[in-house]
């Protein structure tokens, strides 16, 4: 079962987990990468480190990494693996990682684990939009197949708002990197198209709008189901915005909520015509 929520360590993540690691100094990132990939090797996964200008022996100081690299269990790639200059092609990149995952399984590994410092790929608004879309799509793949990933972003280079936009497309993120998260729902626990978690108040309305656009959820029979059981708070403007996004697409939104949440009470007050709340 993959995890969701806020984390301050990458130790113990499983074969379907997808975490965003926002860091403030480059030197803070590599030790976390080392632990994340070492755990992957211990778990029988093929591991890959991706960074701008990466050299094959960059992580040879990690216990067992040099031997694993020689055996084909560990790889180091340059960011050119994401297609070179220009925004990433979200669908093509998902296909590439899916093929790598399936090849790892065919080669006898438990799955694929990737740690990537993607900061240089998201420095413009256009590039960030494409990469955020990719983050949502690859998260959907990871929810189904044995791939795990840690996506690194340097807040000092990108700024807090940009880092939050990207962190918010992950089921797992560091505390204070984002207040809300919209990510692919786990198909083993729900039939929802996506999951919405965290808190949404006046400071999060713009991020919610952006996240919904990046996810670009497709209605099924005129309805989009969103698992909101980990949504701790949403204000009336946020809920109205959520319903309005899907109304503009001719869809009803069905929110799955917990028994003791406030969403049901707020929905009753607002009486939004295309919002249906289901207690789960």
PDB file of C-alpha atoms in Angstrom:
ATOM      1  CA  UNK A   1       0.000   0.000   0.000  1.00  0.00           C
ATOM      2  CA  UNK A   2       1.473   3.356  -0.906  1.00  0.00           C
ATOM      3  CA  UNK A   3       1.562   6.186   1.595  1.00  0.00           C
ATOM      4  CA  UNK A   4       0.155   9.705   1.458  1.00  0.00           C
ATOM      5  CA  UNK A   5       0.763  12.749   3.631  1.00  0.00           C
ATOM      6  CA  UNK A   6       3.725  14.817   4.789  1.00  0.00           C
ATOM      7  CA  UNK A   7       7.107  13.212   5.440  1.00  0.00           C
ATOM      8  CA  UNK A   8      10.433  14.393   6.818  1.00  0.00           C
ATOM      9  CA  UNK A   9      12.348  11.269   5.805  1.00  0.00           C
ATOM     10  CA  UNK A  10      12.467   9.045   2.729  1.00  0.00           C
ATOM     11  CA  UNK A  11      13.388   5.956   4.743  1.00  0.00           C
ATOM     12  CA  UNK A  12      10.820   3.196   4.560  1.00  0.00           C
ATOM     13  CA  UNK A  13       9.044   4.255   1.367  1.00  0.00           C
ATOM     14  CA  UNK A  14       7.579   1.402  -0.632  1.00  0.00           C
ATOM     15  CA  UNK A  15       7.431   0.266  -4.235  1.00  0.00           C
ATOM     16  CA  UNK A  16       4.540   2.570  -5.246  1.00  0.00           C
ATOM     17  CA  UNK A  17       5.452   5.706  -3.278  1.00  0.00           C
ATOM     18  CA  UNK A  18       5.966   9.095  -4.936  1.00  0.00           C
ATOM     19  CA  UNK A  19       7.490  11.869  -2.847  1.00  0.00           C
ATOM     20  CA  UNK A  20       8.399  15.485  -3.577  1.00  0.00           C
ATOM     21  CA  UNK A  21      11.531  16.648  -1.763  1.00  0.00           C
ATOM     22  CA  UNK A  22      11.760  20.442  -1.813  1.00  0.00           C
ATOM     23  CA  UNK A  23      15.197  21.512  -0.606  1.00  0.00           C
ATOM     24  CA  UNK A  24      16.746  24.883   0.194  1.00  0.00           C
ATOM     25  CA  UNK A  25      20.429  24.111  -0.389  1.00  0.00           C
ATOM     26  CA  UNK A  26      21.918  21.695  -2.974  1.00  0.00           C
ATOM     27  CA  UNK A  27      24.041  20.083  -0.288  1.00  0.00           C
ATOM     28  CA  UNK A  28      20.891  19.015   1.552  1.00  0.00           C
ATOM     29  CA  UNK A  29      19.659  16.919  -1.340  1.00  0.00           C
ATOM     30  CA  UNK A  30      22.357  14.350  -2.157  1.00  0.00           C
ATOM     31  CA  UNK A  31      22.352  12.672   1.295  1.00  0.00           C
ATOM     32  CA  UNK A  32      18.597  12.148   0.949  1.00  0.00           C
ATOM     33  CA  UNK A  33      19.085  10.730  -2.554  1.00  0.00           C
ATOM     34  CA  UNK A  34      21.701   8.342  -1.191  1.00  0.00           C
ATOM     35  CA  UNK A  35      19.335   7.018   1.486  1.00  0.00           C
ATOM     36  CA  UNK A  36      16.392   6.739  -0.904  1.00  0.00           C
ATOM     37  CA  UNK A  37      18.364   4.780  -3.496  1.00  0.00           C
ATOM     38  CA  UNK A  38      20.151   2.628  -0.919  1.00  0.00           C
ATOM     39  CA  UNK A  39      16.742   1.581   0.402  1.00  0.00           C
ATOM     40  CA  UNK A  40      15.716   0.746  -3.151  1.00  0.00           C
ATOM     41  CA  UNK A  41      18.760  -1.461  -3.684  1.00  0.00           C
ATOM     42  CA  UNK A  42      18.067  -3.210  -0.385  1.00  0.00           C
ATOM     43  CA  UNK A  43      14.510  -3.821  -1.552  1.00  0.00           C
ATOM     44  CA  UNK A  44      15.632  -5.426  -4.797  1.00  0.00           C
ATOM     45  CA  UNK A  45      14.729  -2.515  -7.078  1.00  0.00           C
ATOM     46  CA  UNK A  46      16.735  -1.163  -9.978  1.00  0.00           C
ATOM     47  CA  UNK A  47      17.624   2.419  -9.015  1.00  0.00           C
ATOM     48  CA  UNK A  48      18.323   5.486 -11.144  1.00  0.00           C
ATOM     49  CA  UNK A  49      19.687   8.911 -10.198  1.00  0.00           C
ATOM     50  CA  UNK A  50      18.971  11.765 -12.634  1.00  0.00           C
ATOM     51  CA  UNK A  51      20.519  15.240 -12.362  1.00  0.00           C
ATOM     52  CA  UNK A  52      21.880  18.032 -14.514  1.00  0.00           C
ATOM     53  CA  UNK A  53      25.441  17.192 -15.506  1.00  0.00           C
ATOM     54  CA  UNK A  54      25.384  13.944 -13.521  1.00  0.00           C
ATOM     55  CA  UNK A  55      28.478  11.733 -13.754  1.00  0.00           C
ATOM     56  CA  UNK A  56      28.240   7.922 -13.552  1.00  0.00           C
ATOM     57  CA  UNK A  57      30.313   7.727 -10.369  1.00  0.00           C
ATOM     58  CA  UNK A  58      28.544  10.561  -8.498  1.00  0.00           C
ATOM     59  CA  UNK A  59      27.029   8.162  -5.956  1.00  0.00           C
ATOM     60  CA  UNK A  60      29.776   5.551  -5.794  1.00  0.00           C
ATOM     61  CA  UNK A  61      30.410   6.620  -2.197  1.00  0.00           C
ATOM     62  CA  UNK A  62      27.029   5.190  -1.223  1.00  0.00           C
ATOM     63  CA  UNK A  63      27.400   1.704   0.264  1.00  0.00           C
ATOM     64  CA  UNK A  64      26.999  -0.841  -2.480  1.00  0.00           C
ATOM     65  CA  UNK A  65      26.239   1.674  -5.233  1.00  0.00           C
ATOM     66  CA  UNK A  66      29.439   1.190  -7.247  1.00  0.00           C
ATOM     67  CA  UNK A  67      28.995  -2.590  -7.269  1.00  0.00           C
ATOM     68  CA  UNK A  68      25.313  -2.204  -8.101  1.00  0.00           C
ATOM     69  CA  UNK A  69      26.184   0.108 -10.991  1.00  0.00           C
ATOM     70  CA  UNK A  70      28.661  -2.411 -12.326  1.00  0.00           C
ATOM     71  CA  UNK A  71      25.969  -5.098 -12.127  1.00  0.00           C
ATOM     72  CA  UNK A  72      23.317  -2.970 -13.839  1.00  0.00           C
ATOM     73  CA  UNK A  73      21.231  -2.528 -10.689  1.00  0.00           C
ATOM     74  CA  UNK A  74      22.067   1.192 -10.389  1.00  0.00           C
ATOM     75  CA  UNK A  75      22.300   3.861 -13.059  1.00  0.00           C
ATOM     76  CA  UNK A  76      23.148   7.585 -13.188  1.00  0.00           C
ATOM     77  CA  UNK A  77      21.675   9.733 -15.940  1.00  0.00           C
ATOM     78  CA  UNK A  78      21.896  13.320 -17.091  1.00  0.00           C
ATOM     79  CA  UNK A  79      18.671  15.344 -17.327  1.00  0.00           C
ATOM     80  CA  UNK A  80      18.872  14.985 -21.096  1.00  0.00           C
ATOM     81  CA  UNK A  81      16.974  11.743 -20.434  1.00  0.00           C
ATOM     82  CA  UNK A  82      13.859  13.930 -20.174  1.00  0.00           C
ATOM     83  CA  UNK A  83      14.081  14.968 -23.800  1.00  0.00           C
ATOM     84  CA  UNK A  84      16.551  17.839 -23.882  1.00  0.00           C
ATOM     85  CA  UNK A  85      15.641  21.502 -24.290  1.00  0.00           C
ATOM     86  CA  UNK A  86      12.045  22.671 -24.009  1.00  0.00           C
ATOM     87  CA  UNK A  87       9.136  21.502 -21.873  1.00  0.00           C
ATOM     88  CA  UNK A  88       8.879  17.787 -21.185  1.00  0.00           C
ATOM     89  CA  UNK A  89       6.372  15.745 -23.205  1.00  0.00           C
ATOM     90  CA  UNK A  90       4.261  14.344 -20.316  1.00  0.00           C
ATOM     91  CA  UNK A  91       2.851  11.319 -22.121  1.00  0.00           C
ATOM     92  CA  UNK A  92       6.147  10.364 -23.744  1.00  0.00           C
ATOM     93  CA  UNK A  93       8.001  10.569 -20.438  1.00  0.00           C
ATOM     94  CA  UNK A  94       5.441   8.356 -18.724  1.00  0.00           C
ATOM     95  CA  UNK A  95       5.826   5.812 -21.504  1.00  0.00           C
ATOM     96  CA  UNK A  96       9.606   5.928 -21.094  1.00  0.00           C
ATOM     97  CA  UNK A  97       9.467   5.226 -17.356  1.00  0.00           C
ATOM     98  CA  UNK A  98       6.811   2.562 -17.844  1.00  0.00           C
ATOM     99  CA  UNK A  99       9.102   0.788 -20.302  1.00  0.00           C
ATOM    100  CA  UNK A 100      12.008   1.059 -17.857  1.00  0.00           C
ATOM    101  CA  UNK A 101       9.891  -0.346 -15.048  1.00  0.00           C
ATOM    102  CA  UNK A 102       8.716  -3.288 -17.100  1.00  0.00           C
ATOM    103  CA  UNK A 103      12.288  -3.948 -18.239  1.00  0.00           C
ATOM    104  CA  UNK A 104      13.499  -3.897 -14.639  1.00  0.00           C
ATOM    105  CA  UNK A 105      10.870  -6.487 -13.738  1.00  0.00           C
ATOM    106  CA  UNK A 106      11.822  -8.602 -16.741  1.00  0.00           C
ATOM    107  CA  UNK A 107      15.449  -8.430 -15.588  1.00  0.00           C
ATOM    108  CA  UNK A 108      14.480  -9.871 -12.218  1.00  0.00           C
ATOM    109  CA  UNK A 109      14.202  -6.707 -10.115  1.00  0.00           C
ATOM    110  CA  UNK A 110      11.305  -5.896  -7.813  1.00  0.00           C
ATOM    111  CA  UNK A 111      10.645  -2.682  -9.720  1.00  0.00           C
ATOM    112  CA  UNK A 112      12.172   0.707 -10.503  1.00  0.00           C
ATOM    113  CA  UNK A 113      13.144   3.539  -8.132  1.00  0.00           C
ATOM    114  CA  UNK A 114      14.122   6.972  -9.482  1.00  0.00           C
ATOM    115  CA  UNK A 115      15.533  10.043  -7.729  1.00  0.00           C
ATOM    116  CA  UNK A 116      15.638  13.112  -9.970  1.00  0.00           C
ATOM    117  CA  UNK A 117      16.626  16.710  -9.328  1.00  0.00           C
ATOM    118  CA  UNK A 118      14.217  18.205 -11.859  1.00  0.00           C
ATOM    119  CA  UNK A 119      14.826  21.871 -10.981  1.00  0.00           C
ATOM    120  CA  UNK A 120      16.386  22.832 -14.348  1.00  0.00           C
ATOM    121  CA  UNK A 121      13.351  21.402 -16.159  1.00  0.00           C
ATOM    122  CA  UNK A 122      10.798  23.708 -14.526  1.00  0.00           C
ATOM    123  CA  UNK A 123      12.317  27.189 -14.550  1.00  0.00           C
ATOM    124  CA  UNK A 124       9.668  28.731 -16.817  1.00  0.00           C
ATOM    125  CA  UNK A 125       5.885  28.768 -16.400  1.00  0.00           C
ATOM    126  CA  UNK A 126       5.422  26.774 -19.617  1.00  0.00           C
ATOM    127  CA  UNK A 127       7.928  24.131 -18.580  1.00  0.00           C
ATOM    128  CA  UNK A 128       6.430  23.941 -15.097  1.00  0.00           C
ATOM    129  CA  UNK A 129       2.935  23.414 -16.485  1.00  0.00           C
ATOM    130  CA  UNK A 130       4.104  20.498 -18.633  1.00  0.00           C
ATOM    131  CA  UNK A 131       6.089  18.939 -15.822  1.00  0.00           C
ATOM    132  CA  UNK A 132       3.256  19.265 -13.315  1.00  0.00           C
ATOM    133  CA  UNK A 133       1.023  17.434 -15.796  1.00  0.00           C
ATOM    134  CA  UNK A 134       3.702  14.753 -16.112  1.00  0.00           C
ATOM    135  CA  UNK A 135       3.906  14.461 -12.309  1.00  0.00           C
ATOM    136  CA  UNK A 136       0.195  13.697 -12.132  1.00  0.00           C
ATOM    137  CA  UNK A 137       0.326  11.171 -14.971  1.00  0.00           C
ATOM    138  CA  UNK A 138       3.387   9.316 -13.686  1.00  0.00           C
ATOM    139  CA  UNK A 139       1.787   9.222 -10.246  1.00  0.00           C
ATOM    140  CA  UNK A 140      -1.117   7.338 -11.802  1.00  0.00           C
ATOM    141  CA  UNK A 141       1.315   4.833 -13.271  1.00  0.00           C
ATOM    142  CA  UNK A 142       3.119   4.415  -9.941  1.00  0.00           C
ATOM    143  CA  UNK A 143      -0.184   3.767  -8.189  1.00  0.00           C
ATOM    144  CA  UNK A 144      -0.614   0.684 -10.393  1.00  0.00           C
ATOM    145  CA  UNK A 145       2.890  -0.612 -11.039  1.00  0.00           C
ATOM    146  CA  UNK A 146       6.058  -1.115  -8.909  1.00  0.00           C
ATOM    147  CA  UNK A 147       7.756   2.201  -9.552  1.00  0.00           C
ATOM    148  CA  UNK A 148       8.680   4.681  -6.811  1.00  0.00           C
ATOM    149  CA  UNK A 149      10.237   8.103  -7.190  1.00  0.00           C
ATOM    150  CA  UNK A 150      11.604  11.091  -5.311  1.00  0.00           C
ATOM    151  CA  UNK A 151      11.364  14.351  -7.260  1.00  0.00           C
ATOM    152  CA  UNK A 152      13.707  17.066  -6.032  1.00  0.00           C
ATOM    153  CA  UNK A 153      13.118  20.818  -6.474  1.00  0.00           C
ATOM    154  CA  UNK A 154      15.337  23.660  -5.261  1.00  0.00           C
ATOM    155  CA  UNK A 155      13.050  26.234  -3.634  1.00  0.00           C
ATOM    156  CA  UNK A 156      15.809  28.832  -3.687  1.00  0.00           C
ATOM    157  CA  UNK A 157      15.893  28.744  -7.498  1.00  0.00           C
ATOM    158  CA  UNK A 158      12.187  28.320  -8.180  1.00  0.00           C
ATOM    159  CA  UNK A 159      10.528  30.319  -5.414  1.00  0.00           C
ATOM    160  CA  UNK A 160       8.008  29.074  -2.896  1.00  0.00           C
ATOM    161  CA  UNK A 161       4.907  29.298  -5.101  1.00  0.00           C
ATOM    162  CA  UNK A 162       6.465  27.358  -7.981  1.00  0.00           C
ATOM    163  CA  UNK A 163       7.827  24.700  -5.629  1.00  0.00           C
ATOM    164  CA  UNK A 164       4.396  24.369  -4.008  1.00  0.00           C
ATOM    165  CA  UNK A 165       2.725  23.922  -7.403  1.00  0.00           C
ATOM    166  CA  UNK A 166       4.952  20.941  -8.130  1.00  0.00           C
ATOM    167  CA  UNK A 167       4.919  19.488  -4.627  1.00  0.00           C
ATOM    168  CA  UNK A 168       1.129  19.649  -4.717  1.00  0.00           C
ATOM    169  CA  UNK A 169       0.985  17.032  -7.491  1.00  0.00           C
ATOM    170  CA  UNK A 170       2.474  14.356  -5.206  1.00  0.00           C
ATOM    171  CA  UNK A 171       0.860  12.067  -2.618  1.00  0.00           C
ATOM    172  CA  UNK A 172       3.886  12.620  -0.352  1.00  0.00           C
ATOM    173  CA  UNK A 173       5.674  15.897   0.286  1.00  0.00           C
ATOM    174  CA  UNK A 174       7.830  17.590   2.886  1.00  0.00           C
ATOM    175  CA  UNK A 175       6.044  19.692   5.498  1.00  0.00           C
ATOM    176  CA  UNK A 176       5.729  23.369   4.542  1.00  0.00           C
ATOM    177  CA  UNK A 177       6.394  22.659   0.860  1.00  0.00           C
ATOM    178  CA  UNK A 178       2.678  22.750  -0.022  1.00  0.00           C
ATOM    179  CA  UNK A 179      -0.633  23.053   1.812  1.00  0.00           C
ATOM    180  CA  UNK A 180      -2.708  21.012  -0.640  1.00  0.00           C
ATOM    181  CA  UNK A 181      -2.075  17.962  -2.783  1.00  0.00           C
ATOM    182  CA  UNK A 182      -3.942  16.622  -5.825  1.00  0.00           C
ATOM    183  CA  UNK A 183      -2.674  13.262  -7.009  1.00  0.00           C
ATOM    184  CA  UNK A 184      -3.735   9.982  -8.575  1.00  0.00           C
ATOM    185  CA  UNK A 185      -5.973   7.882  -6.342  1.00  0.00           C
ATOM    186  CA  UNK A 186      -4.828   4.401  -5.370  1.00  0.00           C
ATOM    187  CA  UNK A 187      -6.870   1.995  -7.535  1.00  0.00           C
ATOM    188  CA  UNK A 188      -6.468  -0.711  -4.878  1.00  0.00           C
ATOM    189  CA  UNK A 189      -8.529   1.293  -2.382  1.00  0.00           C
ATOM    190  CA  UNK A 190     -10.916   3.442  -4.444  1.00  0.00           C
ATOM    191  CA  UNK A 191     -12.388   3.919  -7.912  1.00  0.00           C
ATOM    192  CA  UNK A 192     -11.891   7.691  -7.675  1.00  0.00           C
ATOM    193  CA  UNK A 193     -10.045   9.453 -10.484  1.00  0.00           C
ATOM    194  CA  UNK A 194      -7.901  11.481  -8.090  1.00  0.00           C
ATOM    195  CA  UNK A 195      -7.344  12.276  -4.436  1.00  0.00           C
ATOM    196  CA  UNK A 196      -7.411  15.731  -2.859  1.00  0.00           C
ATOM    197  CA  UNK A 197      -5.657  16.209   0.483  1.00  0.00           C
ATOM    198  CA  UNK A 198      -4.422  18.885   2.861  1.00  0.00           C
ATOM    199  CA  UNK A 199      -5.984  22.290   3.481  1.00  0.00           C
ATOM    200  CA  UNK A 200      -7.489  24.818   1.076  1.00  0.00           C
ATOM    201  CA  UNK A 201      -8.099  28.371   2.220  1.00  0.00           C
ATOM    202  CA  UNK A 202      -7.725  31.774   0.579  1.00  0.00           C
ATOM    203  CA  UNK A 203      -3.988  31.245   0.135  1.00  0.00           C
ATOM    204  CA  UNK A 204      -4.594  28.007  -1.790  1.00  0.00           C
ATOM    205  CA  UNK A 205      -7.266  28.997  -4.300  1.00  0.00           C
ATOM    206  CA  UNK A 206      -4.823  29.782  -7.097  1.00  0.00           C
ATOM    207  CA  UNK A 207      -2.871  26.583  -6.490  1.00  0.00           C
ATOM    208  CA  UNK A 208      -6.104  24.578  -6.555  1.00  0.00           C
ATOM    209  CA  UNK A 209      -7.057  26.152  -9.882  1.00  0.00           C
ATOM    210  CA  UNK A 210      -3.646  25.304 -11.313  1.00  0.00           C
ATOM    211  CA  UNK A 211      -3.621  21.756  -9.942  1.00  0.00           C
ATOM    212  CA  UNK A 212      -7.044  21.000 -11.426  1.00  0.00           C
ATOM    213  CA  UNK A 213      -5.883  22.289 -14.796  1.00  0.00           C
ATOM    214  CA  UNK A 214      -2.729  20.160 -14.669  1.00  0.00           C
ATOM    215  CA  UNK A 215      -4.606  16.999 -13.678  1.00  0.00           C
ATOM    216  CA  UNK A 216      -7.205  17.559 -16.439  1.00  0.00           C
ATOM    217  CA  UNK A 217      -9.512  14.855 -15.082  1.00  0.00           C
ATOM    218  CA  UNK A 218     -11.837  13.160 -17.565  1.00  0.00           C
ATOM    219  CA  UNK A 219     -15.495  12.645 -16.539  1.00  0.00           C
ATOM    220  CA  UNK A 220     -16.922   9.128 -16.675  1.00  0.00           C
ATOM    221  CA  UNK A 221     -20.625   9.180 -17.476  1.00  0.00           C
ATOM    222  CA  UNK A 222     -20.652  12.888 -16.733  1.00  0.00           C
ATOM    223  CA  UNK A 223     -19.155  12.457 -13.236  1.00  0.00           C
ATOM    224  CA  UNK A 224     -15.710  12.896 -11.717  1.00  0.00           C
ATOM    225  CA  UNK A 225     -15.106  11.120  -8.412  1.00  0.00           C
ATOM    226  CA  UNK A 226     -12.464  12.620  -6.125  1.00  0.00           C
ATOM    227  CA  UNK A 227     -11.312  10.963  -2.909  1.00  0.00           C
ATOM    228  CA  UNK A 228     -11.287  13.802  -0.352  1.00  0.00           C
ATOM    229  CA  UNK A 229     -10.986  11.684   2.785  1.00  0.00           C
ATOM    230  CA  UNK A 230      -7.623  13.323   3.561  1.00  0.00           C
ATOM    231  CA  UNK A 231      -8.889  16.844   2.893  1.00  0.00           C
ATOM    232  CA  UNK A 232      -8.668  18.385   6.347  1.00  0.00           C
ATOM    233  CA  UNK A 233     -10.199  21.743   5.433  1.00  0.00           C
ATOM    234  CA  UNK A 234     -11.681  23.619   2.496  1.00  0.00           C
ATOM    235  CA  UNK A 235     -13.345  27.023   2.703  1.00  0.00           C
ATOM    236  CA  UNK A 236     -16.541  28.004   0.908  1.00  0.00           C
ATOM    237  CA  UNK A 237     -14.697  29.704  -1.952  1.00  0.00           C
ATOM    238  CA  UNK A 238     -12.509  26.663  -2.476  1.00  0.00           C
ATOM    239  CA  UNK A 239     -15.486  24.305  -2.604  1.00  0.00           C
ATOM    240  CA  UNK A 240     -17.322  26.645  -4.970  1.00  0.00           C
ATOM    241  CA  UNK A 241     -14.208  26.818  -7.146  1.00  0.00           C
ATOM    242  CA  UNK A 242     -13.929  23.027  -7.176  1.00  0.00           C
ATOM    243  CA  UNK A 243     -17.545  22.605  -8.267  1.00  0.00           C
ATOM    244  CA  UNK A 244     -17.231  25.410 -10.816  1.00  0.00           C
ATOM    245  CA  UNK A 245     -14.202  23.812 -12.457  1.00  0.00           C
ATOM    246  CA  UNK A 246     -16.184  20.683 -13.270  1.00  0.00           C
ATOM    247  CA  UNK A 247     -19.402  22.550 -14.076  1.00  0.00           C
ATOM    248  CA  UNK A 248     -17.468  24.325 -16.832  1.00  0.00           C
ATOM    249  CA  UNK A 249     -16.666  20.879 -18.200  1.00  0.00           C
ATOM    250  CA  UNK A 250     -20.273  19.718 -18.029  1.00  0.00           C
ATOM    251  CA  UNK A 251     -19.555  17.336 -15.170  1.00  0.00           C
ATOM    252  CA  UNK A 252     -20.777  16.570 -11.682  1.00  0.00           C
ATOM    253  CA  UNK A 253     -18.124  16.148  -8.991  1.00  0.00           C
ATOM    254  CA  UNK A 254     -18.591  13.390  -6.442  1.00  0.00           C
ATOM    255  CA  UNK A 255     -16.499  13.920  -3.308  1.00  0.00           C
ATOM    256  CA  UNK A 256     -15.758  10.956  -1.083  1.00  0.00           C
ATOM    257  CA  UNK A 257     -15.365  12.269   2.468  1.00  0.00           C
ATOM    258  CA  UNK A 258     -14.841  10.860   5.949  1.00  0.00           C
ATOM    259  CA  UNK A 259     -17.606  10.609   8.520  1.00  0.00           C
ATOM    260  CA  UNK A 260     -16.347  13.417  10.703  1.00  0.00           C
ATOM    261  CA  UNK A 261     -15.266  15.964   8.078  1.00  0.00           C
ATOM    262  CA  UNK A 262     -16.677  19.450   7.592  1.00  0.00           C
ATOM    263  CA  UNK A 263     -17.094  19.161   3.816  1.00  0.00           C
ATOM    264  CA  UNK A 264     -20.572  17.631   4.061  1.00  0.00           C
ATOM    265  CA  UNK A 265     -21.816  20.457   6.281  1.00  0.00           C
ATOM    266  CA  UNK A 266     -20.376  23.118   3.993  1.00  0.00           C
ATOM    267  CA  UNK A 267     -21.833  21.435   0.905  1.00  0.00           C
ATOM    268  CA  UNK A 268     -25.263  21.382   2.534  1.00  0.00           C
ATOM    269  CA  UNK A 269     -25.046  25.122   3.152  1.00  0.00           C
ATOM    270  CA  UNK A 270     -23.803  26.023  -0.332  1.00  0.00           C
ATOM    271  CA  UNK A 271     -26.219  23.752  -2.229  1.00  0.00           C
ATOM    272  CA  UNK A 272     -23.978  23.532  -5.307  1.00  0.00           C
ATOM    273  CA  UNK A 273     -25.976  21.931  -8.091  1.00  0.00           C
ATOM    274  CA  UNK A 274     -23.204  19.738  -9.514  1.00  0.00           C
ATOM    275  CA  UNK A 275     -21.579  18.676  -6.235  1.00  0.00           C
ATOM    276  CA  UNK A 276     -22.435  15.373  -4.584  1.00  0.00           C
ATOM    277  CA  UNK A 277     -20.857  14.392  -1.275  1.00  0.00           C
ATOM    278  CA  UNK A 278     -20.589  10.717  -0.374  1.00  0.00           C
ATOM    279  CA  UNK A 279     -19.615   9.720   3.163  1.00  0.00           C
ATOM    280  CA  UNK A 280     -17.171   6.820   3.119  1.00  0.00           C
TER     281      UNK A 280
END
